[in-house]
């Protein structure tokens, strides 16, 4: 039986005690052909061949709640130590969605629950007939190329265990949007690459060197007004560190300091006049929504510490030189008193190489973003489009926007609609339009009843309209393909896996 017929007839795993659809010799031959067809990763990649796996293959497990009775599910741990989850629907359409999760999580090791939780969260992909595979990555902490390599490693493992899918798509959510976009540029290049398209939802698509500038601004503006992170009687450190490497501060402790300064968790009538003015000034200057102020400050504290101390050896990748802050009750005093710093060039290079995007996209990419996303501002989409335009690849991009106001809780009807539109684009070569995608959503809403909230006419303002640009920050892409190639020749460039 040919590959197409075998896929169409249903799913069988190529290991364990299940009966093989093909003779062992044929399976080995096909596995060899698949291995030969795998792409050669770009310089700096850390993907080992799937055949190098020292751990057992996927183990059958109970599916998460949203897939009960709908799929066969597996979990395992790959040769890099990354836990993963896989699901194949009872009626498989033969195609695969590889998922890149957001975060980053800050645990030291791989979280065995993360990929299972994400499978449950995006069960809609399996409901639509796609196999699904998600990696928890080999460790917590920042590392976009590492996460991309672990996701690609899982795709290869899937091919080895279950056969080559008819089509393969990568889905990235939040920081995973940056990871998935990196996968597109690193492994999706070429006419016969392993990926047929990418779906980027709520993506942090401004890249690492610029995508966190509003959190850099929050860190220094907060300290100017609050003076309690650190307090004057505590050991001092430059704010670009986020937090001292040896600090025992917890998220609970950080929330207490934020409450002390701004009363953010209290009703307005319960705040002091000083708290209200501090809160008003911080929100006005940084343009961060009140409802996500705490989460942004947490990122600018704990994730910055991870980036600086755990990934960059104490070097500073951030700068706020040349930034003029505005919107406060006294901008002159703010700009005179706020802490200033410049990036270490080697640290800025390493963060850029790890997580900035070149715009060199050769496969269909569809994005979906809530207009009122309070975490990954919708202006990230403007940055991504500008990057593809700078690389003359915008023909491979379609962007859609929804009148929703959450970061990672978009409508299942829209997710189903999006993966269907991307599949059709990859299959037919006919590029969809935002209005056409919006119009087709009603078909899926009859199944999921979660609503369709597209705004086909919306277009985000430039990234610099929301985030203070640094010198040179108006040019996109943030890292050109030429710069990436040059940096790739430097030993130890980037962030170690």
Coordinates of C-alpha atoms in Angstrom, one line a residue:
X1 CA 0.0 0.0 0.0
X2 CA 1.4 3.5 -0.9
X3 CA 2.0 6.2 1.7
X4 CA -1.2 8.1 0.8
X5 CA -3.4 5.1 1.0
X6 CA -1.8 4.0 4.3
X7 CA -2.4 7.4 5.8
X8 CA -6.0 7.6 4.5
X9 CA -6.8 4.2 5.9
X10 CA -6.1 5.2 9.4
X11 CA -3.3 5.6 12.0
X12 CA -0.9 2.9 13.2
X13 CA 2.2 3.5 15.2
X14 CA 5.4 1.9 14.0
X15 CA 6.5 0.5 17.3
X16 CA 5.4 -1.6 20.3
X17 CA 3.3 -4.6 20.0
X18 CA 0.9 -3.1 17.4
X19 CA 0.7 -4.8 14.1
X20 CA 2.8 -3.0 11.4
X21 CA 1.1 -2.0 8.2
X22 CA 4.3 -2.6 6.4
X23 CA 6.9 -5.3 6.5
X24 CA 9.9 -4.5 8.7
X25 CA 12.2 -4.2 5.8
X26 CA 9.9 -1.8 4.0
X27 CA 9.5 0.3 7.2
X28 CA 13.3 0.5 7.5
X29 CA 13.6 1.5 3.9
X30 CA 11.0 4.2 4.2
X31 CA 12.6 5.4 7.5
X32 CA 15.9 5.7 5.7
X33 CA 14.4 7.7 2.9
X34 CA 12.7 10.0 5.4
X35 CA 16.0 10.5 7.2
X36 CA 17.7 11.4 4.0
X37 CA 15.0 13.9 3.2
X38 CA 15.3 15.7 6.5
X39 CA 16.7 19.2 6.1
X40 CA 20.2 20.2 7.1
X41 CA 19.8 22.6 10.0
X42 CA 21.3 26.1 9.8
X43 CA 24.6 26.9 11.5
X44 CA 24.2 27.0 15.2
X45 CA 21.4 24.5 15.3
X46 CA 21.4 21.9 18.0
X47 CA 19.1 19.2 16.5
X48 CA 20.5 15.7 16.7
X49 CA 19.3 13.0 14.4
X50 CA 16.1 11.3 15.7
X51 CA 17.9 7.9 15.5
X52 CA 20.3 9.1 18.2
X53 CA 17.5 8.9 20.8
X54 CA 18.6 6.9 23.8
X55 CA 15.3 7.0 25.6
X56 CA 12.3 4.8 24.8
X57 CA 9.9 6.0 22.1
X58 CA 6.4 7.4 22.8
X59 CA 4.3 5.6 25.4
X60 CA 0.6 5.3 25.1
X61 CA -1.2 7.4 27.7
X62 CA -4.7 8.6 28.7
X63 CA -5.7 11.6 26.6
X64 CA -6.4 14.9 28.3
X65 CA -10.0 15.7 29.1
X66 CA -10.8 17.6 25.9
X67 CA -9.8 14.6 23.7
X68 CA -11.4 11.8 25.7
X69 CA -12.5 9.2 23.2
X70 CA -11.3 11.3 20.2
X71 CA -7.7 10.3 19.8
X72 CA -4.8 8.1 20.7
X73 CA -2.3 10.0 22.9
X74 CA 1.3 9.4 23.7
X75 CA 4.0 11.0 25.9
X76 CA 7.7 10.6 26.2
X77 CA 11.1 12.3 26.7
X78 CA 13.5 12.8 23.8
X79 CA 17.3 12.4 23.7
X80 CA 17.7 16.1 24.7
X81 CA 15.6 15.6 27.8
X82 CA 12.6 17.4 26.5
X83 CA 9.2 15.9 27.5
X84 CA 6.6 15.8 24.7
X85 CA 3.0 14.9 24.0
X86 CA 1.5 13.5 20.8
X87 CA -2.1 12.9 19.8
X88 CA -3.4 11.3 16.7
X89 CA -7.2 11.6 16.1
X90 CA -9.3 8.5 15.6
X91 CA -10.0 9.7 12.1
X92 CA -6.7 11.3 11.0
X93 CA -6.5 13.5 7.9
X94 CA -2.9 12.5 7.5
X95 CA -1.4 15.9 8.4
X96 CA 0.5 17.1 11.5
X97 CA 0.5 20.3 13.6
X98 CA 3.7 20.8 15.5
X99 CA 3.2 23.1 18.4
X100 CA 5.6 25.6 19.9
X101 CA 4.6 26.8 23.4
X102 CA 4.8 30.2 24.9
X103 CA 6.6 31.5 28.0
X104 CA 9.4 30.9 28.5
X105 CA 8.8 28.8 31.6
X106 CA 11.6 29.4 34.1
X107 CA 12.0 25.9 35.7
X108 CA 15.5 24.4 35.5
X109 CA 14.4 21.2 33.6
X110 CA 11.7 20.2 31.1
X111 CA 8.2 20.3 32.5
X112 CA 6.4 17.0 31.7
X113 CA 3.0 18.6 32.2
X114 CA 3.4 21.5 29.9
X115 CA 3.0 19.7 26.5
X116 CA 0.0 17.8 27.9
X117 CA -1.7 20.9 29.1
X118 CA -1.1 22.6 25.7
X119 CA -2.5 19.6 23.9
X120 CA -5.7 19.9 26.0
X121 CA -5.8 23.7 25.4
X122 CA -5.4 23.3 21.6
X123 CA -7.5 20.2 21.2
X124 CA -9.3 22.0 18.5
X125 CA -6.5 21.0 16.1
X126 CA -7.1 17.3 16.8
X127 CA -10.8 17.8 16.6
X128 CA -10.2 19.1 13.1
X129 CA -8.4 15.9 12.1
X130 CA -4.8 16.9 12.6
X131 CA -2.2 14.9 14.5
X132 CA -0.6 17.1 17.1
X133 CA 2.9 17.1 18.7
X134 CA 4.2 19.5 21.3
X135 CA 7.6 19.7 23.1
X136 CA 8.1 21.1 26.6
X137 CA 11.7 22.0 25.5
X138 CA 14.7 20.5 27.2
X139 CA 14.9 23.1 29.9
X140 CA 13.1 26.2 31.2
X141 CA 14.5 29.7 30.6
X142 CA 15.1 31.7 27.5
X143 CA 16.4 30.2 24.3
X144 CA 14.5 30.6 21.1
X145 CA 16.8 28.6 18.9
X146 CA 16.9 25.9 21.5
X147 CA 13.1 25.8 21.6
X148 CA 13.0 25.7 17.8
X149 CA 15.5 22.9 17.7
X150 CA 13.5 20.8 20.2
X151 CA 10.3 21.4 18.3
X152 CA 12.0 20.3 15.1
X153 CA 13.5 17.3 16.9
X154 CA 10.0 16.2 17.9
X155 CA 8.8 16.5 14.3
X156 CA 11.6 14.2 13.2
X157 CA 10.7 11.8 16.1
X158 CA 7.1 11.8 14.9
X159 CA 8.2 10.9 11.3
X160 CA 10.3 8.0 12.7
X161 CA 7.5 6.7 14.8
X162 CA 4.4 7.3 12.8
X163 CA 5.5 8.0 9.2
X164 CA 5.8 11.1 7.1
X165 CA 2.6 13.2 7.3
X166 CA 0.9 14.4 4.2
X167 CA 1.5 18.0 5.2
X168 CA 3.2 19.5 8.3
X169 CA 2.3 22.8 9.9
X170 CA 4.0 24.6 12.8
X171 CA 1.8 26.5 15.3
X172 CA 3.4 29.0 17.7
X173 CA 1.6 30.9 20.5
X174 CA 2.9 34.0 22.3
X175 CA 6.7 33.5 22.7
X176 CA 6.1 30.3 20.8
X177 CA 5.1 32.5 17.9
X178 CA 8.7 33.8 17.8
X179 CA 9.9 30.2 18.2
X180 CA 7.7 29.0 15.3
X181 CA 8.8 32.0 13.1
X182 CA 12.4 30.9 13.8
X183 CA 11.5 27.4 12.8
X184 CA 10.1 28.7 9.5
X185 CA 13.4 30.6 8.8
X186 CA 15.7 27.8 9.9
X187 CA 14.1 24.6 8.9
X188 CA 11.2 25.6 6.6
X189 CA 13.4 27.1 3.9
X190 CA 13.6 25.5 0.4
X191 CA 11.0 24.1 -1.9
X192 CA 11.1 20.7 -0.3
X193 CA 11.4 21.6 3.3
X194 CA 9.5 19.6 6.0
X195 CA 7.0 22.4 6.8
X196 CA 4.2 23.4 4.5
X197 CA 3.0 26.4 6.5
X198 CA 3.0 28.2 9.8
X199 CA 0.2 29.6 12.0
X200 CA 1.4 32.2 14.5
X201 CA -1.1 33.3 17.1
X202 CA -0.8 36.1 19.6
X203 CA 2.9 36.1 18.6
X204 CA 5.8 38.0 20.2
X205 CA 7.0 38.8 16.7
X206 CA 9.2 41.8 17.4
X207 CA 12.1 39.5 18.4
X208 CA 14.2 39.6 21.5
X209 CA 16.3 42.7 20.8
X210 CA 13.3 45.0 20.4
X211 CA 10.3 42.9 21.6
X212 CA 11.0 43.5 25.2
X213 CA 11.8 47.2 25.1
X214 CA 8.5 48.2 26.7
X215 CA 9.4 45.9 29.6
X216 CA 12.8 47.5 29.9
X217 CA 11.0 50.9 30.1
X218 CA 8.6 49.5 32.7
X219 CA 11.4 48.3 34.8
X220 CA 13.1 51.7 35.0
X221 CA 9.9 53.8 35.1
X222 CA 8.5 51.7 37.9
X223 CA 11.7 52.1 40.0
X224 CA 11.7 55.8 39.4
X225 CA 8.3 56.2 41.0
X226 CA 8.3 53.3 43.5
X227 CA 11.9 53.1 44.8
X228 CA 11.2 49.6 46.2
X229 CA 12.6 47.2 43.7
X230 CA 15.2 47.3 45.1
X231 CA 14.6 49.3 48.3
X232 CA 17.2 51.9 49.3
X233 CA 18.4 49.7 52.2
X234 CA 18.8 46.6 50.0
X235 CA 21.8 45.6 47.9
X236 CA 21.7 47.7 44.7
X237 CA 22.1 46.4 41.2
X238 CA 21.6 47.8 37.7
X239 CA 17.9 47.5 36.6
X240 CA 18.8 45.8 33.4
X241 CA 19.5 42.7 35.4
X242 CA 15.9 42.4 36.3
X243 CA 16.8 41.0 39.7
X244 CA 20.0 40.1 41.5
X245 CA 21.2 36.6 40.6
X246 CA 21.1 35.5 44.2
X247 CA 17.8 37.2 45.2
X248 CA 15.2 35.1 47.0
X249 CA 12.3 37.4 45.9
X250 CA 9.2 35.5 44.8
X251 CA 6.3 36.5 42.6
X252 CA 4.3 37.0 45.7
X253 CA 6.9 39.3 47.1
X254 CA 7.0 41.3 43.9
X255 CA 3.2 41.7 43.9
X256 CA 3.3 43.0 47.4
X257 CA 5.8 45.7 46.4
X258 CA 3.7 46.6 43.4
X259 CA 0.6 46.9 45.6
X260 CA 2.5 49.0 48.1
X261 CA 3.5 51.5 45.5
X262 CA 0.4 51.6 43.3
X263 CA -2.5 49.9 45.0
X264 CA -3.1 48.1 41.7
X265 CA -5.0 45.3 43.2
X266 CA -7.4 47.6 45.2
X267 CA -10.5 49.4 44.1
X268 CA -9.6 53.0 43.0
X269 CA -11.5 54.5 46.0
X270 CA -9.2 52.4 48.3
X271 CA -6.0 53.7 46.9
X272 CA -4.1 56.6 48.4
X273 CA -3.5 59.7 46.3
X274 CA 0.2 58.8 46.0
X275 CA -0.6 55.3 44.9
X276 CA -3.1 56.5 42.3
X277 CA -0.6 59.0 40.9
X278 CA 2.1 56.4 40.7
X279 CA -0.2 54.0 38.9
X280 CA -1.4 56.7 36.5
X281 CA 2.1 57.8 35.6
X282 CA 3.5 54.2 35.1
X283 CA 0.6 53.2 32.9
X284 CA 0.6 56.4 30.9
X285 CA 4.3 56.4 30.2
X286 CA 4.7 52.7 29.4
X287 CA 1.3 52.2 27.6
X288 CA 0.9 48.9 29.4
X289 CA -2.7 48.0 30.4
X290 CA -3.5 48.0 34.0
X291 CA -4.8 44.5 34.0
X292 CA -1.4 43.1 32.9
X293 CA 0.9 45.4 34.7
X294 CA 1.8 42.8 37.3
X295 CA 2.6 40.1 34.6
X296 CA 4.8 42.5 32.6
X297 CA 6.7 43.6 35.7
X298 CA 7.1 39.9 36.6
X299 CA 8.7 39.3 33.2
X300 CA 10.9 42.4 33.5
X301 CA 12.1 41.0 36.8
X302 CA 12.4 37.2 36.7
X303 CA 12.7 36.5 32.9
X304 CA 15.2 39.4 32.6
X305 CA 17.3 37.8 35.4
X306 CA 17.2 34.5 33.5
X307 CA 18.3 36.2 30.2
X308 CA 21.1 38.2 31.8
X309 CA 22.5 35.9 34.5
X310 CA 21.6 32.4 33.2
X311 CA 21.9 32.9 29.5
X312 CA 24.3 35.8 28.9
X313 CA 26.8 35.4 31.7
X314 CA 25.8 38.7 33.4
X315 CA 26.1 40.8 30.3
X316 CA 23.5 43.5 29.5
X317 CA 21.6 43.1 26.2
X318 CA 19.2 46.1 26.9
X319 CA 19.4 49.8 26.4
X320 CA 17.3 52.9 27.1
X321 CA 19.8 55.5 25.9
X322 CA 18.1 58.1 23.7
X323 CA 14.6 57.3 24.9
X324 CA 12.5 60.2 26.0
X325 CA 9.7 59.2 28.3
X326 CA 6.4 61.1 28.1
X327 CA 2.9 61.0 29.5
X328 CA 3.7 61.6 33.2
X329 CA 2.7 64.5 35.4
X330 CA 6.3 65.7 35.1
X331 CA 8.2 64.4 32.1
X332 CA 11.2 66.6 32.7
X333 CA 11.8 65.2 36.2
X334 CA 11.2 61.6 35.0
X335 CA 13.7 61.9 32.2
X336 CA 16.3 63.5 34.4
X337 CA 15.9 60.9 37.2
X338 CA 15.2 57.6 35.4
X339 CA 18.1 55.1 35.3
X340 CA 19.9 54.9 32.0
X341 CA 22.1 52.2 30.5
X342 CA 23.6 51.0 27.3
X343 CA 23.8 47.4 26.0
X344 CA 27.0 45.4 25.9
X345 CA 27.4 44.9 22.1
X346 CA 28.2 41.2 22.5
X347 CA 25.1 40.6 24.7
X348 CA 22.9 42.5 22.3
X349 CA 24.3 40.4 19.4
X350 CA 23.7 37.1 21.2
X351 CA 20.1 38.0 22.1
X352 CA 19.5 39.2 18.6
X353 CA 21.0 36.1 17.0
X354 CA 18.9 33.9 19.3
X355 CA 15.5 35.4 18.8
X356 CA 15.4 38.1 16.1
X357 CA 13.8 37.3 12.8
X358 CA 15.2 38.0 9.3
X359 CA 12.0 37.9 7.4
X360 CA 13.4 35.2 5.1
X361 CA 10.1 33.3 4.7
X362 CA 9.5 30.9 1.8
X363 CA 6.3 29.1 3.0
X364 CA 2.8 30.3 3.7
X365 CA 2.5 32.1 7.1
X366 CA -0.8 33.0 8.6
X367 CA -1.1 35.1 11.8
X368 CA -4.0 35.8 14.1
X369 CA -3.9 38.4 16.8
X370 CA -6.4 40.0 19.2
X371 CA -6.5 43.7 18.6
X372 CA -6.6 44.4 22.3
X373 CA -4.0 41.8 23.3
X374 CA -2.7 43.1 26.7
X375 CA 0.5 41.0 26.7
X376 CA 1.9 40.7 23.2
X377 CA 0.7 44.0 21.8
X378 CA -0.9 43.8 18.4
X379 CA 1.9 46.1 17.1
X380 CA 4.2 43.1 17.1
X381 CA 2.3 42.2 13.9
X382 CA 3.4 45.5 12.3
X383 CA 7.0 44.6 13.2
X384 CA 6.7 41.2 11.7
X385 CA 5.2 42.5 8.5
X386 CA 7.9 45.2 8.2
X387 CA 10.5 42.5 8.6
X388 CA 9.1 40.5 5.7
X389 CA 8.8 43.6 3.7
X390 CA 12.4 44.4 4.3
X391 CA 13.3 40.9 3.1
X392 CA 10.9 41.2 0.1
X393 CA 8.9 38.2 1.3
X394 CA 5.6 39.8 2.3
X395 CA 3.9 37.8 -0.4
X396 CA 4.1 34.8 1.9
X397 CA 2.2 36.5 4.8
X398 CA -1.5 36.9 5.6
X399 CA -2.5 38.6 8.8
X400 CA -5.8 38.4 10.6
X401 CA -7.1 40.4 13.6
X402 CA -9.9 39.8 16.0
X403 CA -11.9 42.1 18.3
X404 CA -10.9 40.1 21.3
X405 CA -9.0 41.3 24.4
X406 CA -7.2 38.3 25.7
X407 CA -3.7 37.1 25.0
X408 CA -4.0 33.3 24.7
X409 CA -7.7 32.6 24.7
X410 CA -8.8 33.2 21.2
X411 CA -11.9 31.5 19.8
X412 CA -11.7 27.8 18.9
X413 CA -13.9 28.6 15.9
X414 CA -11.1 31.0 14.7
X415 CA -8.4 28.5 15.4
X416 CA -10.2 25.9 13.3
X417 CA -10.9 28.4 10.6
X418 CA -7.2 29.5 10.6
X419 CA -5.7 26.0 10.3
X420 CA -8.2 25.2 7.5
X421 CA -7.3 28.4 5.6
X422 CA -3.6 27.7 6.0
X423 CA -4.0 24.1 4.8
X424 CA -5.9 25.2 1.8
X425 CA -3.3 27.8 0.9
X426 CA -0.5 25.2 1.2
X427 CA -2.5 22.6 -0.8
X428 CA -3.6 24.8 -3.6
X429 CA -1.1 27.7 -3.7
X430 CA -4.0 30.2 -3.6
X431 CA -3.3 32.9 -1.0
X432 CA -6.3 33.7 1.1
X433 CA -7.4 37.1 2.1
X434 CA -8.4 38.4 5.6
X435 CA -12.0 39.0 4.5
X436 CA -12.3 35.5 3.0
X437 CA -11.0 34.0 6.2
X438 CA -13.4 36.0 8.3
X439 CA -16.3 35.0 6.1
X440 CA -15.5 31.3 6.4
X441 CA -15.4 31.3 10.2
X442 CA -19.2 30.9 10.5
X443 CA -18.9 27.4 9.1
X444 CA -16.6 26.4 12.0
X445 CA -18.7 28.3 14.6
X446 CA -21.6 26.0 13.9
X447 CA -19.4 23.2 15.4
X448 CA -17.6 25.1 18.2
X449 CA -20.0 27.9 19.1
X450 CA -17.2 30.1 20.5
X451 CA -17.8 33.0 18.2
X452 CA -16.1 34.8 15.2
X453 CA -14.7 38.2 16.0
X454 CA -12.6 39.0 13.0
X455 CA -12.1 42.6 11.9
X456 CA -10.9 42.3 8.3
X457 CA -10.3 46.0 7.9
X458 CA -8.0 46.4 10.8
X459 CA -4.3 47.2 10.3
X460 CA -1.9 47.8 13.3
X461 CA 0.1 50.9 13.7
X462 CA 3.9 50.8 13.5
X463 CA 5.7 49.1 16.4
X464 CA 7.3 52.4 17.3
X465 CA 3.9 53.9 17.9
X466 CA 3.5 51.7 21.0
X467 CA 7.1 51.1 22.0
X468 CA 9.8 53.7 22.4
X469 CA 12.3 53.1 19.5
X470 CA 16.0 52.9 20.3
X471 CA 18.5 54.4 17.9
X472 CA 18.3 52.4 14.7
X473 CA 15.1 50.7 15.9
X474 CA 13.0 51.9 13.0
X475 CA 14.6 49.6 10.5
X476 CA 13.3 46.1 10.0
X477 CA 14.2 43.3 10.0
X478 CA 16.1 43.7 13.3
X479 CA 18.6 41.1 12.0
X480 CA 19.2 40.7 8.3
X481 CA 20.0 37.4 6.7
X482 CA 23.5 38.7 5.9
X483 CA 24.0 39.6 9.6
X484 CA 22.7 36.3 10.7
X485 CA 25.1 34.4 8.4
X486 CA 28.0 36.6 9.6
X487 CA 27.3 36.0 13.2
X488 CA 26.8 32.3 12.8
X489 CA 30.5 32.0 12.1
X490 CA 31.4 33.3 15.6
X491 CA 32.1 30.5 18.1
X492 CA 29.6 30.5 20.9
X493 CA 27.3 33.1 19.4
X494 CA 23.8 33.2 20.7
X495 CA 22.3 31.5 23.7
X496 CA 23.5 28.0 24.7
X497 CA 20.8 25.3 24.7

